[in-house]
């Protein structure tokens, strides 16, 4: 249901909702980041802000009771979802 609300809001504003994972793997991403780093285009980059949000149940945040998940990936779902922001 929330996905439909987000889609409708994007359509109403004539914008696109971009998931960072496909963006970070797109062939143009390196070119975009290189252009941003060029001071002649954007000046000195002094700050970059990234964010991700999630509305998750406690079970989701705790790995839905899967002990192997917690052992193999100590950052769990937050690490899995948050890495994309950190790597950009």
PDB file of N, CA and C in Angstrom:
ATOM      1  N   UNK A   1       0.814  -1.191   0.000  1.00  0.00           N
ATOM      2  CA  UNK A   1       0.000   0.000   0.000  1.00  0.00           C
ATOM      3  C   UNK A   1       0.866   1.267   0.000  1.00  0.00           C
ATOM      4  N   UNK A   2       1.926   1.298   0.815  1.00  0.00           N
ATOM      5  CA  UNK A   2       2.771   2.493   0.855  1.00  0.00           C
ATOM      6  C   UNK A   2       3.508   2.696  -0.465  1.00  0.00           C
ATOM      7  N   UNK A   3       3.786   1.614  -1.156  1.00  0.00           N
ATOM      8  CA  UNK A   3       4.443   1.726  -2.464  1.00  0.00           C
ATOM      9  C   UNK A   3       3.544   2.446  -3.459  1.00  0.00           C
ATOM     10  N   UNK A   4       2.274   2.147  -3.427  1.00  0.00           N
ATOM     11  CA  UNK A   4       1.314   2.795  -4.319  1.00  0.00           C
ATOM     12  C   UNK A   4       1.231   4.287  -3.990  1.00  0.00           C
ATOM     13  N   UNK A   5       1.248   4.641  -2.715  1.00  0.00           N
ATOM     14  CA  UNK A   5       1.204   6.042  -2.307  1.00  0.00           C
ATOM     15  C   UNK A   5       2.449   6.773  -2.830  1.00  0.00           C
ATOM     16  N   UNK A   6       3.619   6.160  -2.682  1.00  0.00           N
ATOM     17  CA  UNK A   6       4.857   6.776  -3.177  1.00  0.00           C
ATOM     18  C   UNK A   6       4.821   6.928  -4.696  1.00  0.00           C
ATOM     19  N   UNK A   7       4.357   5.888  -5.387  1.00  0.00           N
ATOM     20  CA  UNK A   7       4.265   5.961  -6.847  1.00  0.00           C
ATOM     21  C   UNK A   7       3.346   7.083  -7.281  1.00  0.00           C
ATOM     22  N   UNK A   8       2.185   7.167  -6.651  1.00  0.00           N
ATOM     23  CA  UNK A   8       1.215   8.205  -7.009  1.00  0.00           C
ATOM     24  C   UNK A   8       1.765   9.601  -6.741  1.00  0.00           C
ATOM     25  N   UNK A   9       2.490   9.766  -5.625  1.00  0.00           N
ATOM     26  CA  UNK A   9       3.093  11.069  -5.308  1.00  0.00           C
ATOM     27  C   UNK A   9       4.132  11.439  -6.360  1.00  0.00           C
ATOM     28  N   UNK A  10       4.922  10.484  -6.800  1.00  0.00           N
ATOM     29  CA  UNK A  10       5.923  10.746  -7.841  1.00  0.00           C
ATOM     30  C   UNK A  10       5.261  11.122  -9.163  1.00  0.00           C
ATOM     31  N   UNK A  11       4.217  10.420  -9.525  1.00  0.00           N
ATOM     32  CA  UNK A  11       3.506  10.722 -10.767  1.00  0.00           C
ATOM     33  C   UNK A  11       2.919  12.131 -10.694  1.00  0.00           C
ATOM     34  N   UNK A  12       2.332  12.479  -9.560  1.00  0.00           N
ATOM     35  CA  UNK A  12       1.722  13.801  -9.401  1.00  0.00           C
ATOM     36  C   UNK A  12       2.747  14.927  -9.511  1.00  0.00           C
ATOM     37  N   UNK A  13       3.972  14.667  -9.069  1.00  0.00           N
ATOM     38  CA  UNK A  13       5.024  15.694  -9.093  1.00  0.00           C
ATOM     39  C   UNK A  13       5.931  15.578 -10.319  1.00  0.00           C
ATOM     40  N   UNK A  14       5.651  14.612 -11.180  1.00  0.00           N
ATOM     41  CA  UNK A  14       6.442  14.368 -12.387  1.00  0.00           C
ATOM     42  C   UNK A  14       7.921  14.132 -12.061  1.00  0.00           C
ATOM     43  N   UNK A  15       8.154  13.289 -11.057  1.00  0.00           N
ATOM     44  CA  UNK A  15       9.509  12.899 -10.671  1.00  0.00           C
ATOM     45  C   UNK A  15       9.584  11.380 -10.626  1.00  0.00           C
ATOM     46  N   UNK A  16      10.789  10.871 -10.503  1.00  0.00           N
ATOM     47  CA  UNK A  16      10.988   9.425 -10.409  1.00  0.00           C
ATOM     48  C   UNK A  16      11.596   9.078  -9.062  1.00  0.00           C
ATOM     49  N   UNK A  17      11.172   7.988  -8.501  1.00  0.00           N
ATOM     50  CA  UNK A  17      11.750   7.472  -7.274  1.00  0.00           C
ATOM     51  C   UNK A  17      12.917   6.587  -7.684  1.00  0.00           C
ATOM     52  N   UNK A  18      14.119   6.916  -7.225  1.00  0.00           N
ATOM     53  CA  UNK A  18      15.313   6.176  -7.625  1.00  0.00           C
ATOM     54  C   UNK A  18      15.846   5.392  -6.445  1.00  0.00           C
ATOM     55  N   UNK A  19      15.913   4.105  -6.599  1.00  0.00           N
ATOM     56  CA  UNK A  19      16.545   3.243  -5.610  1.00  0.00           C
ATOM     57  C   UNK A  19      18.048   3.370  -5.799  1.00  0.00           C
ATOM     58  N   UNK A  20      18.784   3.557  -4.728  1.00  0.00           N
ATOM     59  CA  UNK A  20      20.220   3.811  -4.833  1.00  0.00           C
ATOM     60  C   UNK A  20      20.997   2.594  -5.342  1.00  0.00           C
ATOM     61  N   UNK A  21      20.515   1.395  -5.143  1.00  0.00           N
ATOM     62  CA  UNK A  21      21.290   0.225  -5.566  1.00  0.00           C
ATOM     63  C   UNK A  21      21.455   0.182  -7.083  1.00  0.00           C
ATOM     64  N   UNK A  22      20.379   0.278  -7.884  1.00  0.00           N
ATOM     65  CA  UNK A  22      20.604   0.302  -9.327  1.00  0.00           C
ATOM     66  C   UNK A  22      21.424   1.518  -9.757  1.00  0.00           C
ATOM     67  N   UNK A  23      21.200   2.652  -9.115  1.00  0.00           N
ATOM     68  CA  UNK A  23      21.959   3.856  -9.457  1.00  0.00           C
ATOM     69  C   UNK A  23      23.450   3.640  -9.241  1.00  0.00           C
ATOM     70  N   UNK A  24      23.802   3.067  -8.109  1.00  0.00           N
ATOM     71  CA  UNK A  24      25.221   2.914  -7.799  1.00  0.00           C
ATOM     72  C   UNK A  24      25.923   1.947  -8.738  1.00  0.00           C
ATOM     73  N   UNK A  25      25.190   1.077  -9.387  1.00  0.00           N
ATOM     74  CA  UNK A  25      25.787   0.118 -10.323  1.00  0.00           C
ATOM     75  C   UNK A  25      25.638   0.542 -11.784  1.00  0.00           C
ATOM     76  N   UNK A  26      24.998   1.683 -12.026  1.00  0.00           N
ATOM     77  CA  UNK A  26      24.789   2.123 -13.398  1.00  0.00           C
ATOM     78  C   UNK A  26      26.104   2.599 -13.999  1.00  0.00           C
ATOM     79  N   UNK A  27      26.256   2.427 -15.288  1.00  0.00           N
ATOM     80  CA  UNK A  27      27.507   2.787 -15.964  1.00  0.00           C
ATOM     81  C   UNK A  27      27.801   4.284 -15.921  1.00  0.00           C
ATOM     82  N   UNK A  28      26.786   5.114 -15.769  1.00  0.00           N
ATOM     83  CA  UNK A  28      27.013   6.566 -15.741  1.00  0.00           C
ATOM     84  C   UNK A  28      27.395   7.098 -14.369  1.00  0.00           C
ATOM     85  N   UNK A  29      27.249   6.285 -13.333  1.00  0.00           N
ATOM     86  CA  UNK A  29      27.485   6.772 -11.980  1.00  0.00           C
ATOM     87  C   UNK A  29      28.908   7.267 -11.784  1.00  0.00           C
ATOM     88  N   UNK A  30      29.891   6.533 -12.257  1.00  0.00           N
ATOM     89  CA  UNK A  30      31.290   6.962 -12.113  1.00  0.00           C
ATOM     90  C   UNK A  30      31.513   8.306 -12.811  1.00  0.00           C
ATOM     91  N   UNK A  31      30.920   8.474 -13.978  1.00  0.00           N
ATOM     92  CA  UNK A  31      31.041   9.744 -14.699  1.00  0.00           C
ATOM     93  C   UNK A  31      30.387  10.888 -13.924  1.00  0.00           C
ATOM     94  N   UNK A  32      29.232  10.632 -13.355  1.00  0.00           N
ATOM     95  CA  UNK A  32      28.546  11.654 -12.564  1.00  0.00           C
ATOM     96  C   UNK A  32      29.399  12.058 -11.365  1.00  0.00           C
ATOM     97  N   UNK A  33      29.933  11.072 -10.646  1.00  0.00           N
ATOM     98  CA  UNK A  33      30.744  11.378  -9.473  1.00  0.00           C
ATOM     99  C   UNK A  33      32.027  12.110  -9.855  1.00  0.00           C
ATOM    100  N   UNK A  34      32.624  11.761 -10.976  1.00  0.00           N
ATOM    101  CA  UNK A  34      33.824  12.461 -11.444  1.00  0.00           C
ATOM    102  C   UNK A  34      33.507  13.911 -11.786  1.00  0.00           C
ATOM    103  N   UNK A  35      32.369  14.139 -12.410  1.00  0.00           N
ATOM    104  CA  UNK A  35      31.967  15.501 -12.758  1.00  0.00           C
ATOM    105  C   UNK A  35      31.723  16.334 -11.507  1.00  0.00           C
ATOM    106  N   UNK A  36      31.063  15.753 -10.529  1.00  0.00           N
ATOM    107  CA  UNK A  36      30.819  16.470  -9.276  1.00  0.00           C
ATOM    108  C   UNK A  36      32.137  16.826  -8.592  1.00  0.00           C
ATOM    109  N   UNK A  37      33.116  15.951  -8.691  1.00  0.00           N
ATOM    110  CA  UNK A  37      34.416  16.182  -8.050  1.00  0.00           C
ATOM    111  C   UNK A  37      35.232  17.270  -8.746  1.00  0.00           C
ATOM    112  N   UNK A  38      34.890  17.613  -9.983  1.00  0.00           N
ATOM    113  CA  UNK A  38      35.613  18.656 -10.724  1.00  0.00           C
ATOM    114  C   UNK A  38      35.224  20.027 -10.190  1.00  0.00           C
ATOM    115  N   UNK A  39      36.158  20.705  -9.547  1.00  0.00           N
ATOM    116  CA  UNK A  39      35.836  21.992  -8.926  1.00  0.00           C
ATOM    117  C   UNK A  39      35.383  23.032  -9.946  1.00  0.00           C
ATOM    118  N   UNK A  40      35.807  22.896 -11.191  1.00  0.00           N
ATOM    119  CA  UNK A  40      35.397  23.886 -12.190  1.00  0.00           C
ATOM    120  C   UNK A  40      33.903  23.824 -12.489  1.00  0.00           C
ATOM    121  N   UNK A  41      33.265  22.705 -12.195  1.00  0.00           N
ATOM    122  CA  UNK A  41      31.828  22.571 -12.424  1.00  0.00           C
ATOM    123  C   UNK A  41      30.998  22.943 -11.199  1.00  0.00           C
ATOM    124  N   UNK A  42      31.430  22.520 -10.028  1.00  0.00           N
ATOM    125  CA  UNK A  42      30.624  22.676  -8.823  1.00  0.00           C
ATOM    126  C   UNK A  42      31.324  23.427  -7.696  1.00  0.00           C
ATOM    127  N   UNK A  43      32.546  23.889  -7.906  1.00  0.00           N
ATOM    128  CA  UNK A  43      33.292  24.490  -6.810  1.00  0.00           C
ATOM    129  C   UNK A  43      33.828  23.402  -5.899  1.00  0.00           C
ATOM    130  N   UNK A  44      34.303  23.811  -4.741  1.00  0.00           N
ATOM    131  CA  UNK A  44      34.850  22.844  -3.793  1.00  0.00           C
ATOM    132  C   UNK A  44      33.710  22.100  -3.103  1.00  0.00           C
ATOM    133  N   UNK A  45      33.703  20.783  -3.218  1.00  0.00           N
ATOM    134  CA  UNK A  45      32.688  19.974  -2.535  1.00  0.00           C
ATOM    135  C   UNK A  45      33.137  19.830  -1.090  1.00  0.00           C
ATOM    136  N   UNK A  46      32.373  20.419  -0.198  1.00  0.00           N
ATOM    137  CA  UNK A  46      32.730  20.395   1.219  1.00  0.00           C
ATOM    138  C   UNK A  46      31.856  19.463   2.037  1.00  0.00           C
ATOM    139  N   UNK A  47      30.739  19.069   1.477  1.00  0.00           N
ATOM    140  CA  UNK A  47      29.821  18.241   2.246  1.00  0.00           C
ATOM    141  C   UNK A  47      28.944  17.434   1.296  1.00  0.00           C
ATOM    142  N   UNK A  48      28.718  16.203   1.649  1.00  0.00           N
ATOM    143  CA  UNK A  48      27.801  15.346   0.914  1.00  0.00           C
ATOM    144  C   UNK A  48      26.872  14.705   1.934  1.00  0.00           C
ATOM    145  N   UNK A  49      25.579  14.812   1.710  1.00  0.00           N
ATOM    146  CA  UNK A  49      24.598  14.207   2.602  1.00  0.00           C
ATOM    147  C   UNK A  49      23.906  13.051   1.894  1.00  0.00           C
ATOM    148  N   UNK A  50      23.778  11.955   2.596  1.00  0.00           N
ATOM    149  CA  UNK A  50      23.004  10.822   2.091  1.00  0.00           C
ATOM    150  C   UNK A  50      22.114  10.327   3.220  1.00  0.00           C
ATOM    151  N   UNK A  51      21.032   9.689   2.855  1.00  0.00           N
ATOM    152  CA  UNK A  51      20.121   9.170   3.873  1.00  0.00           C
ATOM    153  C   UNK A  51      19.350   7.984   3.324  1.00  0.00           C
ATOM    154  N   UNK A  52      18.946   7.125   4.226  1.00  0.00           N
ATOM    155  CA  UNK A  52      17.988   6.104   3.853  1.00  0.00           C
ATOM    156  C   UNK A  52      17.009   5.974   4.991  1.00  0.00           C
ATOM    157  N   UNK A  53      15.806   5.631   4.657  1.00  0.00           N
ATOM    158  CA  UNK A  53      14.785   5.467   5.672  1.00  0.00           C
ATOM    159  C   UNK A  53      14.166   4.092   5.538  1.00  0.00           C
ATOM    160  N   UNK A  54      13.650   3.611   6.632  1.00  0.00           N
ATOM    161  CA  UNK A  54      13.024   2.292   6.621  1.00  0.00           C
ATOM    162  C   UNK A  54      11.939   2.258   7.691  1.00  0.00           C
ATOM    163  N   UNK A  55      10.853   1.657   7.354  1.00  0.00           N
ATOM    164  CA  UNK A  55       9.786   1.416   8.309  1.00  0.00           C
ATOM    165  C   UNK A  55       9.653  -0.096   8.396  1.00  0.00           C
ATOM    166  N   UNK A  56      10.213  -0.659   9.444  1.00  0.00           N
ATOM    167  CA  UNK A  56      10.294  -2.114   9.525  1.00  0.00           C
ATOM    168  C   UNK A  56       9.748  -2.617  10.855  1.00  0.00           C
ATOM    169  N   UNK A  57       9.263  -3.835  10.814  1.00  0.00           N
ATOM    170  CA  UNK A  57       8.794  -4.473  12.040  1.00  0.00           C
ATOM    171  C   UNK A  57       9.999  -4.892  12.885  1.00  0.00           C
ATOM    172  N   UNK A  58       9.762  -5.129  14.151  1.00  0.00           N
ATOM    173  CA  UNK A  58      10.836  -5.606  15.036  1.00  0.00           C
ATOM    174  C   UNK A  58      11.405  -6.919  14.508  1.00  0.00           C
ATOM    175  N   UNK A  59      10.547  -7.816  14.018  1.00  0.00           N
ATOM    176  CA  UNK A  59      11.037  -9.091  13.470  1.00  0.00           C
ATOM    177  C   UNK A  59      12.015  -8.856  12.327  1.00  0.00           C
ATOM    178  N   UNK A  60      11.697  -7.931  11.454  1.00  0.00           N
ATOM    179  CA  UNK A  60      12.589  -7.628  10.340  1.00  0.00           C
ATOM    180  C   UNK A  60      13.924  -7.112  10.859  1.00  0.00           C
ATOM    181  N   UNK A  61      13.880  -6.171  11.799  1.00  0.00           N
ATOM    182  CA  UNK A  61      15.104  -5.588  12.332  1.00  0.00           C
ATOM    183  C   UNK A  61      15.949  -6.599  13.093  1.00  0.00           C
ATOM    184  N   UNK A  62      15.304  -7.604  13.665  1.00  0.00           N
ATOM    185  CA  UNK A  62      16.024  -8.619  14.418  1.00  0.00           C
ATOM    186  C   UNK A  62      16.349  -9.841  13.572  1.00  0.00           C
ATOM    187  N   UNK A  63      16.130  -9.770  12.278  1.00  0.00           N
ATOM    188  CA  UNK A  63      16.467 -10.880  11.397  1.00  0.00           C
ATOM    189  C   UNK A  63      15.441 -11.978  11.362  1.00  0.00           C
ATOM    190  N   UNK A  64      14.237 -11.689  11.807  1.00  0.00           N
ATOM    191  CA  UNK A  64      13.118 -12.651  11.782  1.00  0.00           C
ATOM    192  C   UNK A  64      13.489 -13.963  12.471  1.00  0.00           C
ATOM    193  N   UNK A  65      14.312 -13.875  13.535  1.00  0.00           N
ATOM    194  CA  UNK A  65      14.643 -15.070  14.316  1.00  0.00           C
ATOM    195  C   UNK A  65      15.647 -15.987  13.667  1.00  0.00           C
ATOM    196  N   UNK A  66      16.308 -15.561  12.636  1.00  0.00           N
ATOM    197  CA  UNK A  66      17.285 -16.416  11.952  1.00  0.00           C
ATOM    198  C   UNK A  66      18.651 -16.227  12.608  1.00  0.00           C
ATOM    199  N   UNK A  67      19.046 -17.195  13.426  1.00  0.00           N
ATOM    200  CA  UNK A  67      20.315 -17.078  14.145  1.00  0.00           C
ATOM    201  C   UNK A  67      21.502 -16.974  13.193  1.00  0.00           C
ATOM    202  N   UNK A  68      21.456 -17.677  12.073  1.00  0.00           N
ATOM    203  CA  UNK A  68      22.591 -17.648  11.148  1.00  0.00           C
ATOM    204  C   UNK A  68      22.770 -16.261  10.545  1.00  0.00           C
ATOM    205  N   UNK A  69      21.679 -15.537  10.364  1.00  0.00           N
ATOM    206  CA  UNK A  69      21.775 -14.182   9.825  1.00  0.00           C
ATOM    207  C   UNK A  69      22.574 -13.299  10.766  1.00  0.00           C
ATOM    208  N   UNK A  70      22.248 -13.340  12.051  1.00  0.00           N
ATOM    209  CA  UNK A  70      22.950 -12.517  13.034  1.00  0.00           C
ATOM    210  C   UNK A  70      24.418 -12.922  13.141  1.00  0.00           C
ATOM    211  N   UNK A  71      24.705 -14.208  13.054  1.00  0.00           N
ATOM    212  CA  UNK A  71      26.089 -14.687  13.161  1.00  0.00           C
ATOM    213  C   UNK A  71      26.890 -14.322  11.912  1.00  0.00           C
ATOM    214  N   UNK A  72      26.315 -14.506  10.722  1.00  0.00           N
ATOM    215  CA  UNK A  72      27.033 -14.281   9.470  1.00  0.00           C
ATOM    216  C   UNK A  72      27.084 -12.817   9.051  1.00  0.00           C
ATOM    217  N   UNK A  73      26.127 -12.039   9.482  1.00  0.00           N
ATOM    218  CA  UNK A  73      26.055 -10.627   9.099  1.00  0.00           C
ATOM    219  C   UNK A  73      25.665  -9.822  10.324  1.00  0.00           C
ATOM    220  N   UNK A  74      26.669  -9.441  11.149  1.00  0.00           N
ATOM    221  CA  UNK A  74      26.342  -8.783  12.422  1.00  0.00           C
ATOM    222  C   UNK A  74      25.626  -7.447  12.273  1.00  0.00           C
ATOM    223  N   UNK A  75      25.754  -6.782  11.126  1.00  0.00           N
ATOM    224  CA  UNK A  75      25.032  -5.539  10.934  1.00  0.00           C
ATOM    225  C   UNK A  75      23.602  -5.786  10.468  1.00  0.00           C
ATOM    226  N   UNK A  76      23.301  -7.000  10.071  1.00  0.00           N
ATOM    227  CA  UNK A  76      21.946  -7.379   9.691  1.00  0.00           C
ATOM    228  C   UNK A  76      21.374  -6.538   8.572  1.00  0.00           C
ATOM    229  N   UNK A  77      20.063  -6.377   8.603  1.00  0.00           N
ATOM    230  CA  UNK A  77      19.373  -5.677   7.525  1.00  0.00           C
ATOM    231  C   UNK A  77      19.787  -4.217   7.433  1.00  0.00           C
ATOM    232  N   UNK A  78      20.090  -3.584   8.565  1.00  0.00           N
ATOM    233  CA  UNK A  78      20.486  -2.176   8.510  1.00  0.00           C
ATOM    234  C   UNK A  78      21.813  -2.017   7.787  1.00  0.00           C
ATOM    235  N   UNK A  79      22.734  -2.943   8.015  1.00  0.00           N
ATOM    236  CA  UNK A  79      23.992  -2.910   7.278  1.00  0.00           C
ATOM    237  C   UNK A  79      23.772  -3.174   5.798  1.00  0.00           C
ATOM    238  N   UNK A  80      22.899  -4.113   5.503  1.00  0.00           N
ATOM    239  CA  UNK A  80      22.609  -4.451   4.117  1.00  0.00           C
ATOM    240  C   UNK A  80      21.960  -3.289   3.385  1.00  0.00           C
ATOM    241  N   UNK A  81      21.035  -2.614   4.037  1.00  0.00           N
ATOM    242  CA  UNK A  81      20.333  -1.504   3.398  1.00  0.00           C
ATOM    243  C   UNK A  81      21.136  -0.199   3.421  1.00  0.00           C
ATOM    244  N   UNK A  82      21.915   0.005   4.459  1.00  0.00           N
ATOM    245  CA  UNK A  82      22.616   1.263   4.635  1.00  0.00           C
ATOM    246  C   UNK A  82      23.939   1.379   3.888  1.00  0.00           C
ATOM    247  N   UNK A  83      24.508   0.252   3.444  1.00  0.00           N
ATOM    248  CA  UNK A  83      25.824   0.314   2.805  1.00  0.00           C
ATOM    249  C   UNK A  83      25.807   1.162   1.549  1.00  0.00           C
ATOM    250  N   UNK A  84      24.705   1.164   0.828  1.00  0.00           N
ATOM    251  CA  UNK A  84      24.648   1.890  -0.435  1.00  0.00           C
ATOM    252  C   UNK A  84      24.852   3.388  -0.221  1.00  0.00           C
ATOM    253  N   UNK A  85      24.256   3.922   0.838  1.00  0.00           N
ATOM    254  CA  UNK A  85      24.464   5.348   1.137  1.00  0.00           C
ATOM    255  C   UNK A  85      25.912   5.611   1.496  1.00  0.00           C
ATOM    256  N   UNK A  86      26.481   4.770   2.304  1.00  0.00           N
ATOM    257  CA  UNK A  86      27.853   4.992   2.768  1.00  0.00           C
ATOM    258  C   UNK A  86      28.856   4.911   1.613  1.00  0.00           C
ATOM    259  N   UNK A  87      28.625   4.065   0.645  1.00  0.00           N
ATOM    260  CA  UNK A  87      29.599   3.900  -0.434  1.00  0.00           C
ATOM    261  C   UNK A  87      29.533   5.022  -1.459  1.00  0.00           C
ATOM    262  N   UNK A  88      28.446   5.776  -1.505  1.00  0.00           N
ATOM    263  CA  UNK A  88      28.348   6.866  -2.470  1.00  0.00           C
ATOM    264  C   UNK A  88      29.151   8.039  -1.994  1.00  0.00           C
TER     265      UNK A  88
END
